[in-house]
Tab-separated table of C-alpha atoms in Angstrom:
chain	number	residue	atom	x	y	z
A	1	UNK	CA	109.996	102.790	141.700
A	2	UNK	CA	110.926	102.390	144.748
A	3	UNK	CA	114.072	100.490	145.145
A	4	UNK	CA	117.287	98.815	147.701
A	5	UNK	CA	120.425	100.246	147.044
A	6	UNK	CA	122.810	97.432	146.724
A	7	UNK	CA	126.941	97.577	146.977
A	8	UNK	CA	129.338	96.998	145.572
A	9	UNK	CA	127.530	98.191	141.784
A	10	UNK	CA	129.659	95.605	140.041
A	11	UNK	CA	132.955	93.306	140.724
A	12	UNK	CA	135.680	91.695	139.291
A	13	UNK	CA	136.861	89.297	141.312
A	14	UNK	CA	139.508	86.045	141.042
A	15	UNK	CA	138.435	82.723	140.832
A	16	UNK	CA	138.872	81.014	144.771
A	17	UNK	CA	138.364	84.374	145.936
A	18	UNK	CA	134.790	85.014	148.557
A	19	UNK	CA	132.222	87.597	147.213
A	20	UNK	CA	130.684	89.339	150.215
A	21	UNK	CA	127.751	92.433	149.247
A	22	UNK	CA	124.742	94.176	151.201
A	23	UNK	CA	121.731	95.470	150.276
A	24	UNK	CA	120.640	98.718	152.235
A	25	UNK	CA	117.103	100.012	152.838
A	26	UNK	CA	115.390	103.127	154.220
A	27	UNK	CA	112.097	100.927	154.514
A	28	UNK	CA	111.914	97.833	157.232
A	29	UNK	CA	110.755	94.622	155.851
A	30	UNK	CA	110.342	91.449	157.576
A	31	UNK	CA	111.464	89.033	154.941
A	32	UNK	CA	114.883	89.531	152.734
A	33	UNK	CA	115.470	87.044	149.917
A	34	UNK	CA	118.260	86.903	147.613
A	35	UNK	CA	118.739	85.999	143.455
A	36	UNK	CA	120.277	85.069	141.136
A	37	UNK	CA	120.799	86.266	137.645
A	38	UNK	CA	122.007	84.989	134.319
A	39	UNK	CA	122.047	86.778	131.487
A	40	UNK	CA	118.700	86.203	128.835
A	41	UNK	CA	117.675	84.094	132.208
A	42	UNK	CA	114.817	85.695	134.431
A	43	UNK	CA	116.273	85.564	138.607
A	44	UNK	CA	115.834	82.697	140.387
A	45	UNK	CA	115.363	82.786	144.400
A	46	UNK	CA	119.208	81.819	146.032
A	47	UNK	CA	118.251	82.848	150.428
A	48	UNK	CA	115.385	83.870	151.897
A	49	UNK	CA	115.314	84.867	155.187
A	50	UNK	CA	112.804	85.553	157.294
A	51	UNK	CA	114.065	86.523	160.710
A	52	UNK	CA	115.902	89.595	162.292
A	53	UNK	CA	118.782	88.232	162.321
A	54	UNK	CA	118.784	84.673	160.452
A	55	UNK	CA	121.791	84.008	158.280
A	56	UNK	CA	120.973	80.833	156.674
A	57	UNK	CA	123.327	78.972	153.717
A	58	UNK	CA	123.041	77.986	150.806
A	59	UNK	CA	125.872	75.686	149.626
A	60	UNK	CA	129.254	78.431	149.316
A	61	UNK	CA	126.654	80.983	149.597
A	62	UNK	CA	125.619	82.232	152.736
A	63	UNK	CA	122.805	85.387	153.655
A	64	UNK	CA	121.656	87.500	156.572
A	65	UNK	CA	118.953	89.513	157.969
A	66	UNK	CA	120.149	92.063	159.772
A	67	UNK	CA	119.072	93.044	162.918
A	68	UNK	CA	117.589	96.215	161.955
A	69	UNK	CA	115.374	94.393	159.677
A	70	UNK	CA	117.044	96.671	157.009
A	71	UNK	CA	119.435	95.361	155.933
A	72	UNK	CA	121.345	92.215	153.942
A	73	UNK	CA	124.609	90.123	153.504
A	74	UNK	CA	125.373	88.177	150.783
A	75	UNK	CA	128.524	86.289	150.786
A	76	UNK	CA	130.173	83.487	148.334
A	77	UNK	CA	133.169	81.488	149.213
A	78	UNK	CA	135.876	80.224	146.458
A	79	UNK	CA	133.946	81.642	144.106
A	80	UNK	CA	133.511	79.681	140.683
A	81	UNK	CA	133.241	80.940	137.163
A	82	UNK	CA	129.545	79.752	137.368
A	83	UNK	CA	129.816	82.152	139.649
A	84	UNK	CA	129.403	85.024	137.320
A	85	UNK	CA	125.584	86.894	136.707
A	86	UNK	CA	123.748	89.880	138.209
A	87	UNK	CA	122.624	89.102	142.259
A	88	UNK	CA	119.350	90.854	143.346
A	89	UNK	CA	118.262	91.240	146.699
A	90	UNK	CA	114.484	91.760	147.172
A	91	UNK	CA	113.017	92.788	150.108
A	92	UNK	CA	108.608	91.278	150.748
A	93	UNK	CA	106.289	93.524	152.381
A	94	UNK	CA	104.547	92.688	154.750
A	95	UNK	CA	100.488	93.764	153.388
A	96	UNK	CA	98.717	94.615	150.313
A	97	UNK	CA	100.382	93.083	147.901
A	98	UNK	CA	102.973	91.252	148.851
A	99	UNK	CA	104.846	93.026	146.769
A	100	UNK	CA	108.345	92.628	146.193
A	101	UNK	CA	111.504	95.485	146.132
A	102	UNK	CA	113.881	95.311	144.382
A	103	UNK	CA	117.208	96.661	144.518
A	104	UNK	CA	119.854	97.978	142.324
A	105	UNK	CA	121.701	94.787	142.129
A	106	UNK	CA	125.550	93.529	141.273
A	107	UNK	CA	127.262	91.866	138.895
A	108	UNK	CA	129.572	89.714	139.251
A	109	UNK	CA	132.456	89.013	137.178
A	110	UNK	CA	134.684	86.135	137.926
A	111	UNK	CA	138.637	85.749	136.645
A	112	UNK	CA	138.672	82.350	136.124
B	1	UNK	CA	111.898	75.019	142.926
B	2	UNK	CA	107.654	75.380	141.390
B	3	UNK	CA	108.166	76.451	137.867
B	4	UNK	CA	107.569	79.218	136.079
B	5	UNK	CA	106.890	79.082	132.023
B	6	UNK	CA	107.499	82.141	129.509
B	7	UNK	CA	105.804	82.581	125.852
B	8	UNK	CA	107.282	83.004	124.389
B	9	UNK	CA	110.589	84.055	124.816
B	10	UNK	CA	111.830	86.085	122.206
B	11	UNK	CA	109.165	88.237	119.953
B	12	UNK	CA	109.703	91.098	116.682
B	13	UNK	CA	107.166	93.077	116.017
B	14	UNK	CA	106.104	95.877	114.281
B	15	UNK	CA	104.815	99.627	115.616
B	16	UNK	CA	101.057	99.770	116.631
B	17	UNK	CA	100.650	97.308	116.802
B	18	UNK	CA	98.735	94.539	119.653
B	19	UNK	CA	101.706	91.216	121.592
B	20	UNK	CA	100.371	89.034	124.075
B	21	UNK	CA	103.082	87.467	125.944
B	22	UNK	CA	101.740	84.170	128.227
B	23	UNK	CA	102.537	83.187	132.358
B	24	UNK	CA	101.873	79.610	133.748
B	25	UNK	CA	102.341	77.533	136.545
B	26	UNK	CA	103.689	74.174	135.699
B	27	UNK	CA	103.309	73.077	139.348
B	28	UNK	CA	101.201	74.655	141.435
B	29	UNK	CA	98.466	76.474	141.183
B	30	UNK	CA	98.914	80.973	141.776
B	31	UNK	CA	96.389	82.781	143.672
B	32	UNK	CA	99.324	85.863	142.757
B	33	UNK	CA	100.709	86.927	139.281
B	34	UNK	CA	103.753	89.197	138.914
B	35	UNK	CA	104.538	91.445	135.769
B	36	UNK	CA	108.341	93.320	135.982
B	37	UNK	CA	110.004	94.974	132.918
B	38	UNK	CA	113.946	95.276	132.784
B	39	UNK	CA	115.501	97.989	130.610
B	40	UNK	CA	119.499	96.151	129.886
B	41	UNK	CA	121.835	96.769	133.227
B	42	UNK	CA	119.397	97.573	135.648
B	43	UNK	CA	116.789	96.396	138.648
B	44	UNK	CA	113.419	94.232	137.532
B	45	UNK	CA	110.829	97.261	137.770
B	46	UNK	CA	107.476	96.363	139.482
B	47	UNK	CA	104.458	96.571	136.538
B	48	UNK	CA	101.545	95.456	138.141
B	49	UNK	CA	99.858	92.452	140.570
B	50	UNK	CA	97.478	90.336	139.344
B	51	UNK	CA	95.420	87.940	141.332
B	52	UNK	CA	93.612	85.257	139.712
B	53	UNK	CA	90.014	86.502	139.494
B	54	UNK	CA	89.758	90.288	140.056
B	55	UNK	CA	91.264	93.164	138.152
B	56	UNK	CA	95.203	94.011	138.797
B	57	UNK	CA	97.086	95.814	141.135
B	58	UNK	CA	99.261	98.759	138.750
B	59	UNK	CA	101.384	100.563	139.799
B	60	UNK	CA	102.581	104.391	139.519
B	61	UNK	CA	102.982	105.160	136.076
B	62	UNK	CA	101.692	102.093	134.347
B	63	UNK	CA	99.014	102.538	131.999
B	64	UNK	CA	96.798	99.328	132.252
B	65	UNK	CA	95.050	100.291	129.048
B	66	UNK	CA	98.682	99.686	127.301
B	67	UNK	CA	99.930	97.029	129.127
B	68	UNK	CA	96.787	95.106	130.161
B	69	UNK	CA	97.103	92.062	132.031
B	70	UNK	CA	94.767	89.416	132.455
B	71	UNK	CA	94.618	85.833	135.286
B	72	UNK	CA	91.435	83.840	134.226
B	73	UNK	CA	93.085	80.849	136.153
B	74	UNK	CA	95.103	80.109	138.909
B	75	UNK	CA	97.848	78.924	136.348
B	76	UNK	CA	98.238	81.221	133.518
B	77	UNK	CA	97.981	85.020	133.846
B	78	UNK	CA	98.898	87.720	130.495
B	79	UNK	CA	100.548	90.462	129.504
B	80	UNK	CA	99.024	92.206	126.886
B	81	UNK	CA	101.108	95.870	125.262
B	82	UNK	CA	98.393	96.915	123.264
B	83	UNK	CA	99.341	99.263	120.558
B	84	UNK	CA	102.968	99.037	120.754
B	85	UNK	CA	105.436	101.678	120.363
B	86	UNK	CA	110.229	100.647	120.589
B	87	UNK	CA	110.223	102.453	123.513
B	88	UNK	CA	107.861	99.394	124.832
B	89	UNK	CA	111.357	97.280	123.879
B	90	UNK	CA	113.112	95.736	127.179
B	91	UNK	CA	112.425	92.544	128.777
B	92	UNK	CA	109.476	91.897	130.163
B	93	UNK	CA	109.194	88.974	133.217
B	94	UNK	CA	106.307	86.915	135.008
B	95	UNK	CA	106.254	85.696	138.646
B	96	UNK	CA	104.425	83.379	140.547
B	97	UNK	CA	103.323	81.830	144.062
B	98	UNK	CA	100.840	79.868	145.931
B	99	UNK	CA	99.917	82.121	148.714
B	100	UNK	CA	100.712	85.382	150.368
B	101	UNK	CA	103.530	84.124	152.743
B	102	UNK	CA	104.986	81.936	150.046
B	103	UNK	CA	108.095	83.211	147.404
B	104	UNK	CA	107.184	83.972	144.053
B	105	UNK	CA	108.781	81.641	141.025
B	106	UNK	CA	110.387	83.067	137.686
B	107	UNK	CA	109.628	83.094	134.570
B	108	UNK	CA	111.979	82.389	131.725
B	109	UNK	CA	111.744	86.241	130.468
B	110	UNK	CA	110.055	87.831	127.185
B	111	UNK	CA	111.968	89.768	124.710
B	112	UNK	CA	110.734	92.296	123.058
B	113	UNK	CA	111.659	94.518	120.073
B	114	UNK	CA	109.436	96.847	118.504
B	115	UNK	CA	110.101	98.042	115.235
């Protein structure tokens, strides 16, 4: 099935560092979302973006909807150990079943 | 956010048997529910989209006769894996949303192991 490309695939960082990850697509999306998945759990919605160029924050998380509508970025500031997990981007289709296309995921590990 | 509950959280079944997984929206009415499968260290792959009261829309390559989906009410959808085989072992996750322009919330997932 179709997937969005995320990078990096995985990253190890020190506690307190800032983290950046991005998501790119060959198709345009009108809605971009970022989720976090802990081991053995379902994804949890972190941020939803609805407008090209939009910059939205949720605590230490900031996400941007790329101006071309083909990419999105997620930044985590001052990382803490509980930030560990897998981060997925997703694009939501604007017609048909309005389904979500998920990214390949970025696995984050925080070293205390 | 809204609450979506899956049951069971994990299940082990014998090869050749069928297994039913339930997905419930606890505090909202879900017009649409999605079913995903996730293999270890991989992303979520959409299996099918179900709308209340109508037949599910399956993604290409997903066998509708093997993965039976029923969305009989606005708060419940079920996925039945029929004649399960070891290669069906996976993490199955549902999500539910109230309408086409609202976001979906995920259940906690069901770990299926077929032995």
